PDB file of N, CA and C in Angstrom:
ATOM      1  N   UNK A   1      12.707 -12.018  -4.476  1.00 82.00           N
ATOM      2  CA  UNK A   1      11.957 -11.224  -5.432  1.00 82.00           C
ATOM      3  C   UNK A   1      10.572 -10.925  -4.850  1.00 82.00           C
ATOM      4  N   UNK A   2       9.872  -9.707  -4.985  1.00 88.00           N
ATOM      5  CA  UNK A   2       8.866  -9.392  -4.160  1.00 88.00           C
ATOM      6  C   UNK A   2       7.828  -9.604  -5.358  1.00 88.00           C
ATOM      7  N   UNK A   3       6.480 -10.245  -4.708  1.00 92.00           N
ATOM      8  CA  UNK A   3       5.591 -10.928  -5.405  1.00 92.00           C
ATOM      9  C   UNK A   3       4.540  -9.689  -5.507  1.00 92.00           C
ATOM     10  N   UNK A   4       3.736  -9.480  -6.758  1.00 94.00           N
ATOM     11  CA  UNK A   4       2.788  -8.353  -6.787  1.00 94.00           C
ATOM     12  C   UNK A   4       1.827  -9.700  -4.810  1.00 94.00           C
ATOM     13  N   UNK A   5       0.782  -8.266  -4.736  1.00 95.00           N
ATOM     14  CA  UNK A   5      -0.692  -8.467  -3.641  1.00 95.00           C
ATOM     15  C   UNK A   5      -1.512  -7.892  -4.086  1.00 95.00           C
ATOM     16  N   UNK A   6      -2.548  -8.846  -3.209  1.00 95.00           N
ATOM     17  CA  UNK A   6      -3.784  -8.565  -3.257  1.00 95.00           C
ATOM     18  C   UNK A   6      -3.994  -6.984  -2.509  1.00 95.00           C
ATOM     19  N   UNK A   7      -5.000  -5.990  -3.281  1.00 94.00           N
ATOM     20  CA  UNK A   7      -5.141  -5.214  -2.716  1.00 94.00           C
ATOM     21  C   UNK A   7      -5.439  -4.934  -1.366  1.00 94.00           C
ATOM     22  N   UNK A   8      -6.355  -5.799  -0.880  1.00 94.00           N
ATOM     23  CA  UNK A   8      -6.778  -6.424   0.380  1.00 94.00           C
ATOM     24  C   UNK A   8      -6.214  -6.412   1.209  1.00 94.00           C
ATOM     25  N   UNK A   9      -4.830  -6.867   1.046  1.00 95.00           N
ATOM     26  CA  UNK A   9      -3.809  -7.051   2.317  1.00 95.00           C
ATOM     27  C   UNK A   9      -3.049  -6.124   2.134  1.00 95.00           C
ATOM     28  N   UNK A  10      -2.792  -5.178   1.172  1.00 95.00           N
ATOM     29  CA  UNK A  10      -2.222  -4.220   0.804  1.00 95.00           C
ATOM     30  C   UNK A  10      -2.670  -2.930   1.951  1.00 95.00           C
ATOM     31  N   UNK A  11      -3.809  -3.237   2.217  1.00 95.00           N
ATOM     32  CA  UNK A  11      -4.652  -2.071   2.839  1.00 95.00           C
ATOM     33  C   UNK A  11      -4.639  -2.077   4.131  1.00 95.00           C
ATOM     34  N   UNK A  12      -5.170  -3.613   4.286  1.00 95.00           N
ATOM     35  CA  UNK A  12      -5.333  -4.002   5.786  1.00 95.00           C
ATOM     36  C   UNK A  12      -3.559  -3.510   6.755  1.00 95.00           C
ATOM     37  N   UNK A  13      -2.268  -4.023   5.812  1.00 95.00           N
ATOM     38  CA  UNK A  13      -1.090  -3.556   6.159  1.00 95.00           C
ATOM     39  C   UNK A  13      -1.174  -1.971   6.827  1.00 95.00           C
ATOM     40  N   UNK A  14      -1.131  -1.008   5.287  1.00 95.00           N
ATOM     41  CA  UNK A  14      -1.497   0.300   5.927  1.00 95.00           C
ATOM     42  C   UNK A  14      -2.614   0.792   7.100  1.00 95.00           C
ATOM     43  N   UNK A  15      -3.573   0.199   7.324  1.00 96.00           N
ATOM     44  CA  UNK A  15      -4.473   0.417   8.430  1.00 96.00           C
ATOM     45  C   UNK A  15      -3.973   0.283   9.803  1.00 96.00           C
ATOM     46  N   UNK A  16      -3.244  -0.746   9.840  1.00 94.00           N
ATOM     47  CA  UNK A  16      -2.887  -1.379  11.032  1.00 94.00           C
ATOM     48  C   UNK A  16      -1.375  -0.521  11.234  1.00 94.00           C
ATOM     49  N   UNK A  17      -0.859   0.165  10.212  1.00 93.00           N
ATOM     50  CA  UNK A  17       0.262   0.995  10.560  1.00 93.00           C
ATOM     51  C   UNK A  17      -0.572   3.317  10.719  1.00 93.00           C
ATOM     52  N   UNK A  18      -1.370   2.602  10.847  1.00 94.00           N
ATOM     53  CA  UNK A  18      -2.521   3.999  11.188  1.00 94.00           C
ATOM     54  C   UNK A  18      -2.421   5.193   9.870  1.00 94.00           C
ATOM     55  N   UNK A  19      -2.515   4.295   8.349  1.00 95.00           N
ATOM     56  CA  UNK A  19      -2.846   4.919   7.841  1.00 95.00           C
ATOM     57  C   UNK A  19      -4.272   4.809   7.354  1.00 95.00           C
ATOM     58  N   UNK A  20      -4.857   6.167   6.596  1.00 96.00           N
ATOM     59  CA  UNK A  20      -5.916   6.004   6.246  1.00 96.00           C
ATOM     60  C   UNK A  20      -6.129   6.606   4.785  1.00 96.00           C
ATOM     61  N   UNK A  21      -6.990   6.048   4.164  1.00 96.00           N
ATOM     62  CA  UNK A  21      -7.698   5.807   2.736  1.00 96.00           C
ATOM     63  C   UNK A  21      -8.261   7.666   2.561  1.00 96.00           C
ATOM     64  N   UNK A  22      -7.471   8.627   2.130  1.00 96.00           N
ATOM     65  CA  UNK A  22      -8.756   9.551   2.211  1.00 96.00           C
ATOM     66  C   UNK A  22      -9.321   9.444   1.000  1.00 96.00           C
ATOM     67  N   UNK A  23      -8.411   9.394  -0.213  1.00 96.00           N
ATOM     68  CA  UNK A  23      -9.718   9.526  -1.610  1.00 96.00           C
ATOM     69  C   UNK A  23      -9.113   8.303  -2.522  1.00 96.00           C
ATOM     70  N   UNK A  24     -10.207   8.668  -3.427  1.00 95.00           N
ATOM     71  CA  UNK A  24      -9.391   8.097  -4.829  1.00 95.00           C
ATOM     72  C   UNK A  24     -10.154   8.405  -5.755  1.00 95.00           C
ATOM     73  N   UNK A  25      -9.078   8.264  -6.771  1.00 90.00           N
ATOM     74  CA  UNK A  25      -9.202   9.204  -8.258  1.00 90.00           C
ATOM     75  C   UNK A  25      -9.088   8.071  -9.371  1.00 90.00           C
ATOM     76  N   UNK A  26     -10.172   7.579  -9.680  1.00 92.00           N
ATOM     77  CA  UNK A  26     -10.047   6.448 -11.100  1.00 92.00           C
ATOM     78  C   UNK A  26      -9.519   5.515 -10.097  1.00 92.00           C
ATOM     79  N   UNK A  27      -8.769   4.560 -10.558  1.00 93.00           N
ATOM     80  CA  UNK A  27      -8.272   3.117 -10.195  1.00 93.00           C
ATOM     81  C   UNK A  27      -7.322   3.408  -9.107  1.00 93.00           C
ATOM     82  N   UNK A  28      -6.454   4.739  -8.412  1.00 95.00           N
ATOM     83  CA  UNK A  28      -5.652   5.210  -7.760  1.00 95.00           C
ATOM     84  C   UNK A  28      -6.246   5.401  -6.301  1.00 95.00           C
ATOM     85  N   UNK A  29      -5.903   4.735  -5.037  1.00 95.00           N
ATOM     86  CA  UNK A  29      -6.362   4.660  -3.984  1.00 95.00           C
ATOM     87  C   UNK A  29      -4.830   5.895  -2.926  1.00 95.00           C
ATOM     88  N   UNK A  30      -5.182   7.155  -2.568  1.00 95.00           N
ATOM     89  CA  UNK A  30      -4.472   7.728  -2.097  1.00 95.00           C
ATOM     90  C   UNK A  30      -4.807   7.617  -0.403  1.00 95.00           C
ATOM     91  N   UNK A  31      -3.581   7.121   0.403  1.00 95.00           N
ATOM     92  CA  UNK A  31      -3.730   6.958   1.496  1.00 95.00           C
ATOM     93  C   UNK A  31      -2.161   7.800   2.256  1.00 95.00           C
ATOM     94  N   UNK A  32      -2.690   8.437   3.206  1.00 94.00           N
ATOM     95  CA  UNK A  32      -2.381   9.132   3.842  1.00 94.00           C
ATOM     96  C   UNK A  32      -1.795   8.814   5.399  1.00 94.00           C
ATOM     97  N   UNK A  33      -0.567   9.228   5.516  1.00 90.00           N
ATOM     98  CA  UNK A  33      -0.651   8.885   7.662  1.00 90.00           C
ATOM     99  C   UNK A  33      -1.166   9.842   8.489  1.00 90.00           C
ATOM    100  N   UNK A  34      -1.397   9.124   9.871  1.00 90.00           N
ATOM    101  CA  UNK A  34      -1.686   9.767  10.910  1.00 90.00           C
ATOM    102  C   UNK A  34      -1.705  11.609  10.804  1.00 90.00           C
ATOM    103  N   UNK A  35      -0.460  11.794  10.673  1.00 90.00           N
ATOM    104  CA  UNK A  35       0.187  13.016  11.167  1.00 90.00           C
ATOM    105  C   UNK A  35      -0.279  13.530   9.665  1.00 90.00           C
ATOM    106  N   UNK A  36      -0.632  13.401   8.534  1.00 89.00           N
ATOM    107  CA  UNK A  36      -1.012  13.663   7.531  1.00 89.00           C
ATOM    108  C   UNK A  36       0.710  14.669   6.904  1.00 89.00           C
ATOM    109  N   UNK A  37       1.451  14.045   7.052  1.00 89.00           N
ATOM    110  CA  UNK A  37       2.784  14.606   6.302  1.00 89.00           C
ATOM    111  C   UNK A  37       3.101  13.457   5.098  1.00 89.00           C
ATOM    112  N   UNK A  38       2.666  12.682   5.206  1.00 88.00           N
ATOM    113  CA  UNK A  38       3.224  11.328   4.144  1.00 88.00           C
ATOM    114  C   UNK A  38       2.067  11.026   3.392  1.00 88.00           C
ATOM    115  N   UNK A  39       2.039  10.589   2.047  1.00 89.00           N
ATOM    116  CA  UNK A  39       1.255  10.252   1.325  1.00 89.00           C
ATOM    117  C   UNK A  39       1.753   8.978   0.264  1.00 89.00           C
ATOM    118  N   UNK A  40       0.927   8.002   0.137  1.00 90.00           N
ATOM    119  CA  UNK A  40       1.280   7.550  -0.899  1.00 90.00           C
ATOM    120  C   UNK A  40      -0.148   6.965  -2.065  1.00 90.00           C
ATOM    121  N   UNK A  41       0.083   6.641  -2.987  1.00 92.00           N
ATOM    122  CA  UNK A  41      -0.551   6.488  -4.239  1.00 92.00           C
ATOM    123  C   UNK A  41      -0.819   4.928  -4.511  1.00 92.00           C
ATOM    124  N   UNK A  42      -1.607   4.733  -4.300  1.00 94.00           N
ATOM    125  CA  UNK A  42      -1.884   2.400  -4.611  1.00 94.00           C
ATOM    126  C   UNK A  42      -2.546   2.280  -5.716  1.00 94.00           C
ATOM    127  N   UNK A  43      -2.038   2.316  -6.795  1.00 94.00           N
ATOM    128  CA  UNK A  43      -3.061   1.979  -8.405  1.00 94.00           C
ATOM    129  C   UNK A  43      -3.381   0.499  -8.510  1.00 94.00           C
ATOM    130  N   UNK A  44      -4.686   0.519  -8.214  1.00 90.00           N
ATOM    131  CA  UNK A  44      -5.058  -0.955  -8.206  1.00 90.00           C
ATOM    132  C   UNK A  44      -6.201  -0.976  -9.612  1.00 90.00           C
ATOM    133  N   UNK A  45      -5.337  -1.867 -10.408  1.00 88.00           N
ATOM    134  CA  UNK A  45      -5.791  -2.252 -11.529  1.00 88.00           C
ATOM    135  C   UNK A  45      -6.543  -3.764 -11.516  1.00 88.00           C
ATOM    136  N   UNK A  46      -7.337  -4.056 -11.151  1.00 87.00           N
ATOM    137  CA  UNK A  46      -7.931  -5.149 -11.226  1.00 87.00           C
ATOM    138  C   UNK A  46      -7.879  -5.465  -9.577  1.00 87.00           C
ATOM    139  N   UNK A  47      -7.544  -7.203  -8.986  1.00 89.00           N
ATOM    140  CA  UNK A  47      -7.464  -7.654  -7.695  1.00 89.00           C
ATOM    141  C   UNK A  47      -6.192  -7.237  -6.756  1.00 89.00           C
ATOM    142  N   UNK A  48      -5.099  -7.255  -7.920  1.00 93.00           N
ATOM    143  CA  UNK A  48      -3.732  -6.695  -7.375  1.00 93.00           C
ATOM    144  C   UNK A  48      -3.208  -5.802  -7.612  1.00 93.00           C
ATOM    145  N   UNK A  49      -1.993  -5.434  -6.517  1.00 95.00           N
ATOM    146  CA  UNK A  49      -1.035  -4.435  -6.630  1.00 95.00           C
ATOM    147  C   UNK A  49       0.355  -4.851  -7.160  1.00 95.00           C
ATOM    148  N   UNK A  50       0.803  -4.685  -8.097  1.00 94.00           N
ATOM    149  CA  UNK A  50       2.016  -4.568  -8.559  1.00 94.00           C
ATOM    150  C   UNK A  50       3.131  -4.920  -7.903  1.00 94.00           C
ATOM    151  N   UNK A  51       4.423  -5.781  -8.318  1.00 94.00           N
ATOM    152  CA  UNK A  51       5.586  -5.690  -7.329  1.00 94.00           C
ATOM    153  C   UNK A  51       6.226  -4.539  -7.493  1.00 94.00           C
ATOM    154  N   UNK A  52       6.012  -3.606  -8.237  1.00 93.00           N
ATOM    155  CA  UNK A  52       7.010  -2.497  -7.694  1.00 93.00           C
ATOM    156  C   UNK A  52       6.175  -1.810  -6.384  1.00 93.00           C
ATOM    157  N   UNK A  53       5.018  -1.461  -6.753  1.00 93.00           N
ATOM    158  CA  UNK A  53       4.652  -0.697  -5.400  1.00 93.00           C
ATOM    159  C   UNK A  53       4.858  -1.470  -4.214  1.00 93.00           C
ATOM    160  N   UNK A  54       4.441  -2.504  -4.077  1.00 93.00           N
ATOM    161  CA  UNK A  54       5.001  -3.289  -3.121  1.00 93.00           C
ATOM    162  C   UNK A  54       6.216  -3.251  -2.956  1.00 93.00           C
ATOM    163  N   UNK A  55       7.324  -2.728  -3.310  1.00 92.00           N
ATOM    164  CA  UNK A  55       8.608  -2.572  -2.753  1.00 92.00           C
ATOM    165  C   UNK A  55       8.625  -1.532  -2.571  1.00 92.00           C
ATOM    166  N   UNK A  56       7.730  -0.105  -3.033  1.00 89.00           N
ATOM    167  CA  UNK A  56       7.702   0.970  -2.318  1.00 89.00           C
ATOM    168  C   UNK A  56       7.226   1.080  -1.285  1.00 89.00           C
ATOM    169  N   UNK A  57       6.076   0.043  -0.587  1.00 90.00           N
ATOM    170  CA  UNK A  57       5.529  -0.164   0.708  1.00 90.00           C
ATOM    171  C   UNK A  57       6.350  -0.271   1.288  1.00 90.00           C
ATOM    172  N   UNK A  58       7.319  -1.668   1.282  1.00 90.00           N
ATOM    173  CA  UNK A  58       8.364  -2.409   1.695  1.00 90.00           C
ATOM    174  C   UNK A  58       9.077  -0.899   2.083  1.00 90.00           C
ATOM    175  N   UNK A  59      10.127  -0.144   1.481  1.00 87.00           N
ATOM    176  CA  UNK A  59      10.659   0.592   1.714  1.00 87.00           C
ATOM    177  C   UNK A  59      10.615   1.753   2.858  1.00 87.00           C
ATOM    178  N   UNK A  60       8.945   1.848   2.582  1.00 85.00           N
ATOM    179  CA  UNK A  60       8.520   2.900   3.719  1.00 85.00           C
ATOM    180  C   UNK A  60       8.384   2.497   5.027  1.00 85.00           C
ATOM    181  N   UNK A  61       8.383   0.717   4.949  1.00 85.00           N
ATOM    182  CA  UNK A  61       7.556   0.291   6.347  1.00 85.00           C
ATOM    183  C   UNK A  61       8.863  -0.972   6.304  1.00 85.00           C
ATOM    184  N   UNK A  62       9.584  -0.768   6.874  1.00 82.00           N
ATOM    185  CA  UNK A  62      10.602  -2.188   6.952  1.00 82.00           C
ATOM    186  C   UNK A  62       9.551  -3.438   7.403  1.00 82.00           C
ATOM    187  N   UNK A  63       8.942  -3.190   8.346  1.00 85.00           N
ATOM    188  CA  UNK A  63       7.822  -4.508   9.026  1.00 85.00           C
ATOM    189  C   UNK A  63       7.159  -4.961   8.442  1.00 85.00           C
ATOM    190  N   UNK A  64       7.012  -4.941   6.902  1.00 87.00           N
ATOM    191  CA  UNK A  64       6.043  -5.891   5.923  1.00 87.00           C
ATOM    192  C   UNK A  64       6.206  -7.153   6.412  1.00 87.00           C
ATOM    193  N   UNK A  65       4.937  -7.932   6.153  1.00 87.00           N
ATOM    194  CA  UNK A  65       4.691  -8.905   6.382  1.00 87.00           C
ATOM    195  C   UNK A  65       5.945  -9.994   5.689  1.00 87.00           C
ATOM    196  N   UNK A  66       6.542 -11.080   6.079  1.00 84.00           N
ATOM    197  CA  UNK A  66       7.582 -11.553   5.523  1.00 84.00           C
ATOM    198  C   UNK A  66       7.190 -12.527   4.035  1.00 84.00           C
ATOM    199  N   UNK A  67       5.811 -12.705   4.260  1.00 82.00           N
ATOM    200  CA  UNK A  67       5.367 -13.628   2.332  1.00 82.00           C
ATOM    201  C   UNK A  67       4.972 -12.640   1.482  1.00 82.00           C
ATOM    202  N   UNK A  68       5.483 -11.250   1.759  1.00 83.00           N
ATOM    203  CA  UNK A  68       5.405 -10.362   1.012  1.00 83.00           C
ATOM    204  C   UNK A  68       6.460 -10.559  -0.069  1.00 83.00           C
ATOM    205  N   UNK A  69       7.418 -11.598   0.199  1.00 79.00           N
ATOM    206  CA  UNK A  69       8.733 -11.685  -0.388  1.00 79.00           C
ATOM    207  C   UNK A  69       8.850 -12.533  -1.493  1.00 79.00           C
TER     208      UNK A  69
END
């Protein structure tokens, strides 16, 4: 069962897979890849992110960290 995260590591993940942070709108952190064709949406409500988005990470990036789990 995938555990909500800290936004923190949520980010640091995408960085290190060369995405980047371009905006955000209210509590919604929109980050973008390299090639700027992919986008996704991180609603961070307080310290953490949710287990569903975290399985939408998961999905996009098989290489999540494994105590993501």
């Amino acid at each position: 069962m995938t555990k909500p995260q800290k936004y923190r590591d949520v980010s640091r993940f995408l960085r290190s897979q060369g995405w980047e942070n371009t905006r955000t709108r209210g509590s919604h952190h929109i980050w973008q890849s390299e090639d700027r064709t992919q986008t996704v949406s991180i609603p961070v409500h307080g310290d953490s992110v949710k287990a569903g988005i975290v399985r939408q990470v998961q999905t996009a990036f098989p290489n999540t960290p494994n105590n993501w789990n």
